[in-house]
XYZ file of C-alpha atoms in Angstrom:
724
model
C -34.315 -21.362 63.546
C -35.428 -23.085 60.378
C -37.478 -20.171 59.330
C -34.602 -17.892 60.229
C -32.423 -19.928 58.154
C -34.705 -20.198 55.348
C -35.223 -16.381 55.349
C -31.373 -16.005 55.290
C -31.117 -18.289 52.431
C -34.148 -16.548 50.633
C -32.885 -13.101 51.377
C -29.238 -14.211 50.121
C -30.755 -15.686 47.120
C -32.908 -12.364 46.465
C -29.719 -10.387 47.073
C -27.834 -12.483 44.675
C -30.524 -12.298 42.115
C -30.894 -8.500 42.349
C -26.927 -8.080 42.347
C -26.989 -10.352 39.105
C -29.936 -8.399 37.534
C -28.053 -5.127 38.362
C -24.948 -6.419 37.021
C -27.002 -7.448 34.028
C -28.637 -4.047 33.666
C -25.144 -2.420 33.872
C -23.516 -4.443 31.413
C -26.483 -3.917 28.928
C -26.052 -0.174 29.335
C -22.407 -0.336 29.162
C -22.349 -2.236 25.844
C -25.035 0.208 24.464
C -22.820 3.105 25.310
C -19.689 1.675 23.776
C -21.720 0.749 20.751
C -22.923 4.233 20.679
C -19.666 5.843 20.945
C -18.272 3.421 18.323
C -21.305 4.656 15.939
C -20.376 8.320 16.637
C -16.742 7.321 15.559
C -18.033 5.806 12.524
C -20.175 8.945 11.625
C -16.950 11.379 12.260
C -14.819 8.912 10.288
C -17.412 9.045 7.319
C -17.464 12.697 7.190
C -13.789 12.905 7.132
C -13.425 10.051 4.461
C -16.009 12.481 2.196
C -13.712 15.371 2.697
C -10.752 13.498 2.054
C -12.368 12.070 -1.027
C -13.554 15.768 -2.017
C -9.908 16.873 -1.888
C -8.283 14.132 -3.762
C -11.075 14.143 -6.640
C -10.652 17.946 -6.739
C -6.794 17.436 -7.073
C -7.089 15.485 -10.078
C -7.809 18.492 -11.938
C -6.104 21.487 -9.933
C -2.636 20.098 -10.443
C -2.766 20.047 -14.101
C -1.187 22.315 -16.858
C -4.445 22.202 -19.134
C -6.551 23.586 -16.078
C -4.084 26.633 -15.594
C -4.057 27.297 -19.346
C -7.704 26.982 -20.103
C -8.834 28.744 -16.967
C -6.567 31.723 -17.720
C -7.727 31.769 -21.235
C -11.225 31.901 -20.105
C -12.177 28.677 -22.051
C -15.616 28.014 -20.812
C -16.319 24.925 -23.027
C -13.106 23.189 -21.673
C -13.823 24.371 -18.018
C -17.429 22.963 -18.595
C -16.212 19.606 -19.721
C -13.179 19.274 -17.194
C -13.749 21.176 -14.160
C -17.539 21.878 -13.941
C -20.191 19.422 -15.117
C -17.614 16.850 -15.612
C -16.915 16.796 -12.002
C -20.571 16.766 -11.268
C -21.407 13.751 -13.470
C -18.308 11.615 -12.639
C -17.667 12.574 -8.743
C -21.154 14.063 -7.755
C -19.832 17.316 -6.734
C -22.602 19.783 -6.125
C -20.993 22.922 -6.765
C -17.705 23.958 -8.478
C -16.505 27.641 -8.679
C -13.433 28.776 -10.643
C -12.068 32.236 -9.481
C -9.435 34.405 -11.132
C -6.427 36.055 -9.559
C -8.683 38.678 -8.199
C -11.113 36.588 -6.648
C -13.732 36.962 -9.427
C -15.952 34.056 -10.520
C -15.093 33.012 -14.124
C -17.084 29.598 -14.219
C -19.855 28.547 -12.024
C -21.553 24.984 -11.761
C -24.455 24.102 -9.606
C -26.283 20.876 -9.432
C -24.652 19.741 -12.632
C -25.695 22.804 -14.462
C -23.400 25.586 -15.778
C -24.545 29.221 -14.701
C -23.230 32.610 -15.189
C -20.517 33.755 -12.923
C -22.831 36.085 -11.250
C -24.592 33.026 -9.725
C -21.582 32.869 -7.422
C -22.637 36.049 -5.485
C -25.289 34.185 -3.629
C -22.687 32.014 -1.925
C -19.530 34.453 -2.176
C -20.036 35.678 1.252
C -19.532 32.407 2.865
C -16.925 31.135 0.275
C -14.399 34.182 -0.225
C -13.101 34.246 3.222
C -11.895 30.566 2.702
C -10.341 31.559 -0.633
C -8.550 34.627 1.645
C -7.440 31.921 4.137
C -6.000 29.885 1.048
C -4.038 32.877 -0.443
C -2.705 33.883 3.096
C -1.762 30.505 3.751
C 0.092 30.162 0.359
C 1.896 33.325 0.810
C 3.114 32.322 4.136
C 4.345 28.940 2.766
C 5.854 30.694 0.055
C 7.860 33.214 2.456
C 8.947 30.029 4.447
C 9.685 27.769 1.590
C 7.100 25.367 2.413
C 5.950 23.449 -0.922
C 3.827 20.836 1.138
C 0.622 20.057 -0.378
C -1.092 20.868 2.838
C -0.332 24.729 2.224
C -2.205 24.617 -0.963
C -5.500 23.488 0.700
C -8.173 25.018 2.671
C -11.161 22.797 3.770
C -14.153 23.583 5.910
C -17.744 22.666 6.857
C -20.133 25.579 6.011
C -23.776 26.268 5.660
C -24.668 27.068 1.835
C -28.201 27.665 0.917
C -29.381 26.567 4.413
C -27.712 23.275 4.093
C -24.456 22.119 5.694
C -21.694 21.607 2.986
C -18.300 20.247 2.704
C -15.946 22.726 1.086
C -12.409 22.083 -0.389
C -10.445 25.372 -1.883
C -7.391 24.541 -3.919
C -5.217 26.708 -6.465
C -5.140 25.578 -10.027
C -1.107 24.809 -10.601
C 0.816 23.239 -13.148
C 1.987 19.717 -13.015
C 5.186 20.384 -15.047
C 7.807 23.048 -15.192
C 6.526 24.514 -18.457
C 4.368 27.013 -16.905
C 5.713 29.719 -14.589
C 2.691 31.289 -12.298
C 3.559 34.354 -10.272
C 2.685 33.817 -6.506
C -0.443 35.545 -5.468
C -1.974 35.360 -9.174
C -3.107 31.800 -9.013
C -6.572 30.953 -10.124
C -8.736 28.769 -7.593
C -11.133 26.120 -7.634
C -13.774 25.526 -4.934
C -15.517 22.255 -4.935
C -18.617 21.756 -2.705
C -20.314 18.567 -1.580
C -23.621 19.046 0.306
C -24.457 17.003 3.287
C -27.488 15.749 1.659
C -29.441 12.542 1.572
C -26.896 10.988 -1.019
C -23.955 11.738 0.999
C -25.603 10.511 4.303
C -26.586 7.401 2.613
C -23.005 6.646 1.447
C -21.808 6.835 5.149
C -24.887 4.930 6.400
C -24.332 2.210 3.909
C -20.513 1.976 4.573
C -20.793 1.608 8.310
C -24.272 -0.207 8.403
C -26.162 2.668 10.302
C -29.864 2.502 10.357
C -32.401 5.541 9.932
C -29.500 8.130 9.229
C -30.662 11.465 8.501
C -29.905 15.422 9.000
C -31.802 17.586 11.562
C -31.737 21.359 11.571
C -31.956 21.609 15.245
C -30.894 19.521 18.156
C -33.075 16.504 18.290
C -32.250 15.779 21.855
C -31.518 12.055 21.469
C -27.913 10.332 22.283
C -27.558 8.956 18.616
C -26.802 12.425 16.945
C -23.854 14.322 16.118
C -23.459 18.303 15.606
C -21.975 19.295 12.482
C -19.598 22.154 13.552
C -17.342 24.137 11.046
C -14.174 26.148 11.792
C -16.200 28.813 13.036
C -17.531 26.768 15.904
C -21.074 27.361 14.844
C -23.419 24.259 14.869
C -24.780 23.853 11.184
C -27.114 21.073 11.942
C -27.104 17.369 13.488
C -26.756 14.101 11.849
C -28.995 11.363 13.381
C -29.577 7.847 13.280
C -31.278 4.843 14.841
C -28.683 3.379 17.312
C -27.725 -0.157 17.459
C -28.206 -1.317 21.022
C -26.675 -4.962 21.391
C -26.887 -4.917 25.016
C -30.570 -4.066 25.267
C -31.360 -6.744 22.610
C -29.573 -9.681 24.336
C -31.368 -8.549 27.743
C -35.004 -8.694 26.023
C -34.027 -11.964 24.533
C -32.819 -13.658 27.777
C -35.617 -11.960 29.910
C -38.162 -14.920 29.601
C -35.404 -17.581 30.675
C -34.507 -15.121 33.621
C -38.047 -15.245 34.883
C -38.764 -18.783 34.210
C -35.486 -20.269 35.309
C -34.758 -18.380 38.385
C -31.471 -18.137 39.998
C -30.101 -20.980 38.121
C -31.309 -19.707 34.900
C -29.930 -16.437 35.387
C -26.518 -17.749 36.259
C -26.809 -20.096 33.139
C -28.068 -16.936 30.995
C -25.080 -15.025 32.159
C -22.854 -17.836 31.117
C -24.510 -17.854 27.737
C -24.285 -14.261 27.343
C -20.598 -14.244 28.145
C -20.252 -16.998 25.668
C -22.252 -15.278 22.964
C -20.362 -12.055 23.335
C -16.977 -13.737 22.765
C -18.407 -15.734 20.051
C -19.625 -12.196 18.372
C -16.117 -10.819 18.968
C -14.528 -13.963 17.537
C -16.677 -13.816 14.607
C -16.138 -10.270 14.020
C -12.397 -10.865 14.124
C -12.623 -13.747 11.871
C -14.311 -11.232 9.425
C -11.558 -8.817 9.601
C -8.905 -11.439 9.409
C -10.564 -12.772 6.321
C -10.668 -9.317 4.656
C -7.043 -8.691 5.511
C -6.010 -11.997 4.320
C -7.801 -11.598 0.927
C -5.532 -8.580 0.151
C -2.400 -9.298 2.175
C 0.480 -11.820 2.441
C 0.161 -13.920 5.443
C 3.870 -14.159 6.092
C 5.130 -10.701 5.790
C 1.793 -8.553 6.076
C 2.643 -6.779 2.846
C -0.013 -6.335 0.050
C -0.557 -9.670 -2.043
C -0.890 -9.704 -5.697
C -4.602 -8.764 -5.713
C -3.937 -5.474 -3.873
C -0.907 -4.943 -5.884
C -2.713 -5.243 -8.990
C -5.477 -2.853 -7.720
C -2.936 -0.190 -6.861
C -1.068 -0.574 -9.973
C -4.297 0.110 -11.873
C -4.932 2.990 -9.910
C -1.357 4.447 -10.392
C -1.482 4.080 -14.040
C -4.954 5.537 -14.173
C -3.395 8.854 -12.553
C -0.734 8.573 -15.148
C -3.170 8.379 -17.924
C -4.732 11.473 -16.510
C -1.464 13.262 -16.947
C -0.422 13.391 -13.222
C 3.271 12.883 -13.419
C 5.191 9.610 -13.901
C 5.402 6.351 -11.842
C 7.832 3.560 -11.702
C 7.320 -0.391 -11.431
C 10.090 -2.188 -9.982
C 10.161 -5.995 -9.930
C 12.331 -7.528 -7.511
C 13.832 -11.051 -6.937
C 16.052 -12.088 -4.074
C 19.234 -13.609 -5.224
C 20.430 -17.065 -3.533
C 16.954 -17.359 -1.838
C 16.774 -21.076 -3.056
C 20.481 -21.805 -1.396
C 19.226 -20.277 1.857
C 16.096 -22.608 1.698
C 18.276 -25.758 0.854
C 20.971 -25.288 3.470
C 19.173 -23.646 6.470
C 15.661 -24.889 5.821
C 12.387 -23.289 4.924
C 12.034 -21.735 8.451
C 15.102 -19.768 7.593
C 13.804 -18.938 4.270
C 10.751 -17.489 5.799
C 12.604 -15.236 8.091
C 14.745 -14.153 5.197
C 11.479 -13.041 3.323
C 10.189 -11.242 6.425
C 13.268 -9.282 6.979
C 13.774 -8.415 3.404
C 10.399 -7.340 3.093
C 10.847 -4.900 6.114
C 13.970 -3.478 4.381
C 12.279 -2.969 1.156
C 9.271 -1.070 3.034
C 11.814 0.990 4.743
C 13.350 2.042 1.476
C 10.100 3.528 0.109
C 7.647 6.534 0.911
C 4.377 6.049 2.520
C 2.510 6.703 -0.607
C 4.461 4.037 -2.442
C 3.569 0.288 -2.341
C 5.694 -2.801 -1.802
C 3.943 -6.088 -2.432
C 4.886 -9.724 -2.409
C 3.837 -11.465 -5.497
C 5.780 -14.846 -5.251
C 7.990 -16.899 -2.833
C 10.970 -14.378 -3.027
C 9.523 -12.035 -5.631
C 8.518 -8.383 -4.801
C 6.776 -5.543 -6.687
C 7.121 -1.920 -5.920
C 4.890 0.823 -7.276
C 6.465 4.320 -6.870
C 3.887 6.922 -7.648
C 4.063 10.703 -8.725
C 8.077 10.776 -9.288
C 9.785 13.189 -10.827
C 11.881 11.188 -13.305
C 13.653 7.936 -13.795
C 16.514 9.140 -11.457
C 13.945 8.740 -8.489
C 13.399 5.163 -9.246
C 17.235 4.456 -9.809
C 17.916 6.108 -6.428
C 15.219 3.996 -4.811
C 16.575 0.904 -6.479
C 20.128 1.429 -5.250
C 18.938 2.165 -1.775
C 17.129 -1.220 -1.752
C 20.321 -3.072 -3.095
C 22.441 -1.601 -0.496
C 19.964 -2.530 2.143
C 19.702 -6.071 1.163
C 23.515 -6.298 0.851
C 23.604 -5.961 4.757
C 23.770 -9.413 6.595
C 20.705 -11.152 7.901
C 20.481 -12.764 11.044
C 18.738 -15.952 10.682
C 18.261 -18.561 13.511
C 21.849 -17.930 14.682
C 23.327 -17.651 11.410
C 24.694 -14.637 9.233
C 23.504 -14.766 5.876
C 24.411 -12.594 2.801
C 22.339 -12.213 -0.279
C 21.646 -9.757 -2.881
C 18.745 -8.841 -5.347
C 17.940 -8.085 -8.872
C 15.789 -5.567 -9.897
C 13.773 -4.460 -13.151
C 12.646 -1.045 -13.801
C 9.868 0.326 -15.962
C 8.621 3.766 -16.202
C 5.194 4.988 -17.086
C 4.070 6.569 -19.216
C 7.392 6.215 -21.232
C 6.945 2.385 -21.565
C 3.327 2.085 -21.477
C 0.405 2.928 -19.366
C -1.222 -0.667 -19.368
C -0.790 -2.812 -16.335
C 0.255 -5.939 -18.400
C 2.464 -3.964 -20.657
C 4.447 -2.311 -17.942
C 4.760 -5.559 -15.723
C 6.031 -7.367 -18.902
C 8.653 -4.958 -19.573
C 9.642 -4.583 -15.712
C 10.217 -8.535 -15.993
C 12.294 -8.160 -18.995
C 14.322 -5.695 -17.255
C 14.678 -8.021 -14.170
C 15.761 -10.901 -16.329
C 18.530 -8.718 -17.937
C 19.587 -7.860 -14.178
C 19.914 -11.345 -13.465
C 21.540 -12.381 -16.671
C 24.027 -9.354 -16.138
C 25.370 -10.928 -12.972
C 22.667 -10.261 -10.285
C 22.944 -7.945 -7.354
C 22.055 -4.888 -9.670
C 19.146 -3.141 -11.266
C 18.279 -2.778 -15.095
C 16.004 -0.051 -16.365
C 13.790 -1.370 -19.466
C 15.118 -0.394 -22.741
C 13.587 -0.638 -26.438
C 16.134 -3.034 -27.444
C 15.416 -5.444 -24.776
C 12.172 -6.390 -26.528
C 14.434 -7.164 -29.810
C 16.705 -9.495 -27.626
C 13.702 -11.280 -26.396
C 12.360 -11.821 -29.784
C 15.739 -13.145 -30.749
C 15.996 -15.518 -27.909
C 12.424 -16.583 -29.072
C 13.394 -17.219 -32.538
C 16.661 -19.347 -31.258
C 14.113 -21.218 -28.951
C 11.899 -22.182 -31.953
C 14.819 -23.174 -34.084
C 16.438 -25.290 -31.189
C 13.083 -27.060 -30.574
C 12.888 -27.923 -34.241
C 16.432 -29.327 -34.112
C 15.888 -31.304 -31.039
C 12.644 -32.777 -32.338
C 14.588 -33.843 -35.697
C 16.317 -37.091 -36.016
C 20.026 -37.862 -36.218
C 22.755 -36.622 -33.727
C 23.797 -33.226 -32.424
C 26.500 -31.274 -34.053
C 29.479 -31.674 -31.766
C 33.069 -31.115 -32.164
C 35.714 -33.261 -30.332
C 38.984 -31.756 -28.875
C 41.666 -34.573 -28.667
C 43.393 -34.909 -25.195
C 46.914 -36.193 -24.938
C 49.129 -37.437 -22.358
C 52.155 -35.036 -21.653
C 54.283 -36.492 -24.430
C 51.937 -34.785 -26.957
C 51.428 -37.812 -28.886
C 49.612 -40.407 -26.916
C 45.807 -39.945 -27.327
C 44.049 -40.477 -24.087
C 40.555 -38.970 -24.664
C 38.528 -36.341 -26.109
C 36.256 -33.407 -24.846
C 33.026 -33.025 -26.763
C 31.952 -29.278 -27.501
C 28.699 -27.928 -28.749
C 28.893 -25.244 -31.512
C 25.540 -25.322 -33.006
C 25.047 -24.223 -36.776
C 21.584 -22.364 -37.221
C 21.426 -23.512 -41.120
C 22.873 -20.495 -42.695
C 22.350 -17.784 -40.052
C 25.962 -18.408 -38.472
C 26.834 -20.655 -35.515
C 25.822 -20.064 -31.854
C 28.352 -20.600 -29.069
C 27.637 -23.603 -27.024
C 27.710 -21.794 -23.672
C 24.966 -19.356 -25.046
C 22.675 -22.183 -26.555
C 22.766 -23.920 -23.136
C 22.032 -20.788 -21.199
C 18.900 -20.212 -23.674
C 18.049 -23.930 -23.129
C 18.014 -23.531 -19.668
C 15.985 -20.499 -19.560
C 13.373 -21.937 -21.846
C 12.982 -25.404 -20.046
C 14.728 -27.322 -22.813
C 17.826 -28.244 -20.994
C 16.761 -31.714 -20.430
C 16.082 -32.361 -24.213
C 19.488 -30.830 -25.044
C 21.414 -32.539 -22.622
C 19.679 -35.925 -23.454
C 20.604 -35.440 -27.174
C 24.268 -34.379 -26.473
C 24.608 -37.472 -24.343
C 23.338 -39.792 -26.827
C 25.404 -38.216 -29.719
C 28.699 -38.558 -27.316
C 27.790 -42.258 -26.441
C 27.097 -43.189 -30.115
C 30.414 -41.636 -30.875
C 32.187 -43.545 -28.404
C 30.553 -46.871 -29.392
C 31.623 -46.266 -32.988
C 35.379 -45.086 -32.178
C 38.400 -46.078 -30.289
C 38.349 -42.961 -28.009
C 39.209 -44.141 -24.648
C 36.759 -41.782 -23.111
C 34.833 -38.488 -23.987
C 34.304 -35.645 -21.592
C 31.021 -33.634 -21.806
C 29.967 -30.409 -19.990
C 26.717 -30.813 -18.178
C 24.625 -27.769 -17.159
C 23.908 -27.325 -13.568
C 20.103 -26.713 -14.618
C 20.328 -30.267 -16.097
C 21.928 -32.062 -13.050
C 19.469 -30.627 -10.408
C 16.713 -32.093 -12.393
C 15.201 -35.069 -10.878
C 16.555 -38.389 -12.167
C 19.306 -36.789 -14.165
C 21.890 -39.200 -12.930
C 19.627 -42.037 -13.885
C 19.171 -40.653 -17.419
C 22.942 -40.657 -17.927
C 23.472 -44.213 -16.816
C 20.501 -45.136 -18.801
C 21.895 -43.809 -22.036
C 25.419 -45.729 -21.279
C 23.474 -48.716 -20.920
C 21.449 -48.186 -24.097
C 24.970 -48.190 -25.980
C 26.563 -51.136 -24.153
C 29.319 -48.762 -22.804
C 31.202 -48.797 -19.467
C 30.755 -45.812 -17.244
C 34.423 -45.272 -17.038
C 34.374 -44.180 -20.826
C 32.376 -41.023 -19.890
C 33.623 -38.136 -17.989
C 31.481 -35.256 -16.545
C 32.775 -31.530 -16.719
C 31.376 -29.048 -14.526
C 32.178 -25.478 -13.465
C 33.340 -24.156 -10.293
C 29.911 -22.326 -9.438
C 28.499 -25.606 -9.169
C 30.388 -26.625 -6.197
C 30.396 -23.021 -4.845
C 26.699 -22.842 -4.956
C 26.337 -26.202 -3.190
C 22.836 -27.027 -4.579
C 21.814 -30.370 -2.842
C 20.295 -32.001 -5.874
C 23.212 -31.425 -8.159
C 25.840 -32.674 -5.736
C 23.662 -35.740 -5.050
C 23.485 -36.306 -8.950
C 27.276 -35.952 -9.229
C 27.816 -38.519 -6.252
C 25.762 -41.013 -7.873
C 27.462 -40.631 -11.083
C 30.850 -40.788 -9.601
C 29.851 -43.965 -7.539
C 28.689 -45.675 -10.953
C 32.323 -45.080 -12.322
C 32.071 -41.880 -14.264
C 34.621 -39.324 -13.651
C 34.091 -35.709 -12.545
C 36.253 -33.039 -13.870
C 36.298 -29.292 -12.512
C 36.547 -27.260 -15.911
C 38.355 -23.866 -16.001
C 39.797 -24.107 -12.627
C 41.073 -21.028 -11.042
C 38.773 -18.529 -12.448
C 35.894 -19.156 -10.063
C 35.668 -19.127 -6.105
C 36.357 -22.535 -5.069
C 38.233 -23.254 -1.817
C 40.398 -26.188 -0.631
C 37.500 -27.053 1.745
C 34.985 -27.116 -1.187
C 37.104 -29.561 -2.991
C 37.427 -31.820 -0.087
C 33.794 -31.923 0.494
C 32.673 -32.441 -3.035
C 32.991 -35.459 -5.581
C 35.870 -34.379 -8.122
C 38.391 -36.649 -9.822
C 40.270 -34.056 -11.950
C 41.097 -30.362 -12.145
C 41.323 -28.670 -15.632
C 43.601 -25.477 -15.350
C 41.907 -22.608 -17.247
C 43.590 -21.503 -20.647
C 44.110 -17.971 -19.072
C 46.886 -19.253 -16.732
C 48.262 -21.605 -19.391
C 48.722 -18.392 -21.736
C 51.004 -16.802 -19.360
C 53.323 -19.562 -18.685
C 56.935 -18.514 -19.616
C 56.395 -14.847 -18.998
C 56.782 -12.474 -15.900
C 53.356 -13.261 -14.658
C 52.961 -15.375 -11.482
C 50.941 -17.765 -13.429
C 53.575 -20.380 -13.031
C 53.387 -20.238 -9.252
C 49.616 -20.479 -9.388
C 49.636 -23.613 -11.702
C 52.321 -25.215 -9.469
C 50.188 -24.634 -6.441
C 47.192 -26.110 -8.097
C 48.884 -29.281 -9.358
C 50.388 -29.842 -5.901
C 47.089 -29.186 -4.173
C 45.374 -31.703 -6.531
C 48.175 -34.411 -5.780
C 47.414 -33.979 -2.086
C 43.717 -34.518 -2.724
C 44.296 -37.422 -5.038
C 43.037 -35.658 -8.116
C 44.441 -35.787 -11.569
C 45.472 -32.266 -13.400
C 44.572 -31.465 -16.954
C 45.364 -28.235 -19.047
C 43.444 -26.741 -21.804
C 44.531 -24.300 -24.346
C 48.190 -25.240 -24.902
C 49.776 -23.421 -27.835
C 53.426 -23.898 -27.376
C 56.011 -26.606 -26.608
C 57.260 -24.392 -23.820
C 53.922 -24.310 -22.215
C 53.651 -28.023 -22.450
C 57.163 -28.552 -20.907
C 56.232 -26.399 -17.930
C 53.123 -28.257 -17.128
C 54.890 -31.547 -17.193
C 57.318 -30.511 -14.804
C 54.625 -29.151 -12.474
C 53.063 -32.494 -12.561
C 49.993 -31.938 -15.057
C 49.102 -35.487 -16.685
C 46.875 -34.286 -19.548
C 46.718 -31.407 -22.051
C 44.754 -30.276 -25.053
C 45.008 -27.395 -27.148
C 46.095 -26.087 -30.693
C 49.594 -27.342 -30.253
C 48.460 -30.942 -30.451
C 45.045 -30.905 -32.544
C 42.168 -28.391 -32.968
C 38.701 -29.770 -32.377
C 37.725 -32.260 -34.919
C 34.325 -33.425 -36.266
C 33.489 -36.934 -35.406
C 34.723 -38.302 -38.848
C 38.094 -36.353 -38.552
C 38.516 -37.503 -35.107
C 38.051 -41.276 -36.066
C 40.497 -40.947 -38.764
C 43.007 -39.210 -36.415
C 42.454 -41.827 -33.780
C 43.136 -44.597 -36.355
C 46.615 -42.934 -37.300
C 47.540 -42.758 -33.442
C 46.330 -46.355 -32.736
C 49.427 -47.783 -31.960
C 50.784 -45.141 -29.619
C 47.187 -45.102 -27.844
C 47.305 -48.903 -27.472
C 50.519 -47.987 -25.461
C 49.473 -45.278 -23.275
C 45.954 -44.142 -23.997
C 44.455 -45.404 -20.926
C 44.013 -43.053 -17.831
């Protein structure tokens, strides 16, 4: 009984071992078979890539006005330097034949040497049928109105001089509208690449195939692939030493299987499984690493490295005279607002969706790349003219204006696009990028949600701004106060001085003055807004300390307010001059509240809590709403001069001003008006409940010295009603 059990156990063990061995052997052969099929696929892909490269390289000279002109003129020197020997030395082509419209050879290159046209006769019997096929295809395409590139190409694998060869046949056609070629009379370029040791080595090196070679007859081994042309005739066989990963693993594991028995076999099977998974993981990791090196991880688009490579290639084609290309620099408008309000996850979703829309707006041959957080670049190759780039930009802008669904919220954005065309505006990458960036800046400066094409005067504008930047830096570095003017602000009686508004009008030392808004804009662009705002505040505070002005209002740029510690800087300057915060008023534009930048709003709240009043300047010209005013820190609304100027006429400005004053009263805000020019305007404003006025009717802007004399003359009345 025991022997029977032992026998059964042994039998089960033997059967188990045999099954395991059989499965192992099966796995080995399956892995090797899969590997062999993959290697055959590599060889096929390698041949296809070589033929594709041959066609692409040939097209670099066949679609060219100069090729048509010089071939038809029989210019042998030119054809040798550009179509024959040059194609051999630069691309490695083995044969080049140029045939005239009657399929007679006019230029022959073999193995890098120019030969008499009669040398074509040796291979004409094989190649002329391909030329005939090309002409039939082109004639059929002409009758059907087919202008595709495929109708102008014939490719095949043939036997030349006893060797398999890749052949591409294409017509010499112009790349512009200057030349008119009669259909059927086209000259033809035949490019030949022999399947020789050099070509085979390129395939083997690319796909890591060992011992690859060419056999004239069937070698009778699995690691071989026949070379077959369109005729169906086998022209030779490519062979290689097969990679057999399954057998290698089995040989390596053999000693452990014999020594360890059943347990060792089970352990080996486990290890083999783990090894296979590790190998696959390593291959996947390598593929991922290569992909990540040239693609953006968030969108899957080409990154800056791949973009620069493709831009180099596109411009190289332009330099060879192959048409035009366009570079589009794209920046998403209000992207920071989405990030600040909805979070970075929503920002990432927005970038992904925007990149998909940009990709849908271009052709397959074009490139869209992500080159920054919300910055994209597009390469449009082989375009007809500027209109093509403008149509693409318009399509992108339209697509990006459609709503985005982000985490349950519907978001609307736009984009700004700068366009530069090659070769019109340069054929060097750095030059074209710089000009596209300048055009992008002009698009942003022009109101965003639009595109701008680079123009020559943009360079002059940029140089002018750089000059202003240099002069402004010198002015900021110099000692002394800024040159400010002070607009007196009065109570509604027009006599009681209650404060002043500081305005910036920079005199450039004999080159005219620069409006304050333009100066602030340039300072913000060039990173000098902090220095400019600091100097303005110090000048205003020094003026307050030296005069009897109850308070002075100064406009602060959003670019300054969103800077870190901007509020602390304002309070420090007040403290340095020993001034109460109530003597300073901050003026902001409506866009500051509408944009809702978190850092800016936080700075305004800090200043207001310290006792500084906040005034919303030019109210009525922006897009602020009642909800916006209720949510944000504002003490006073200033009615824009455009509404004040219409008071007393038939325009509904009076109703608007009345509504503003009533709304401000309901929200607990004061109302001021600027640009008051007539007594009638002042009377109307007083009737509506406006409390402060400024304008030419009472006083123009004054220098600090003029204001001090003016204030002393009003001292008695200011003492009676100058406080707010």
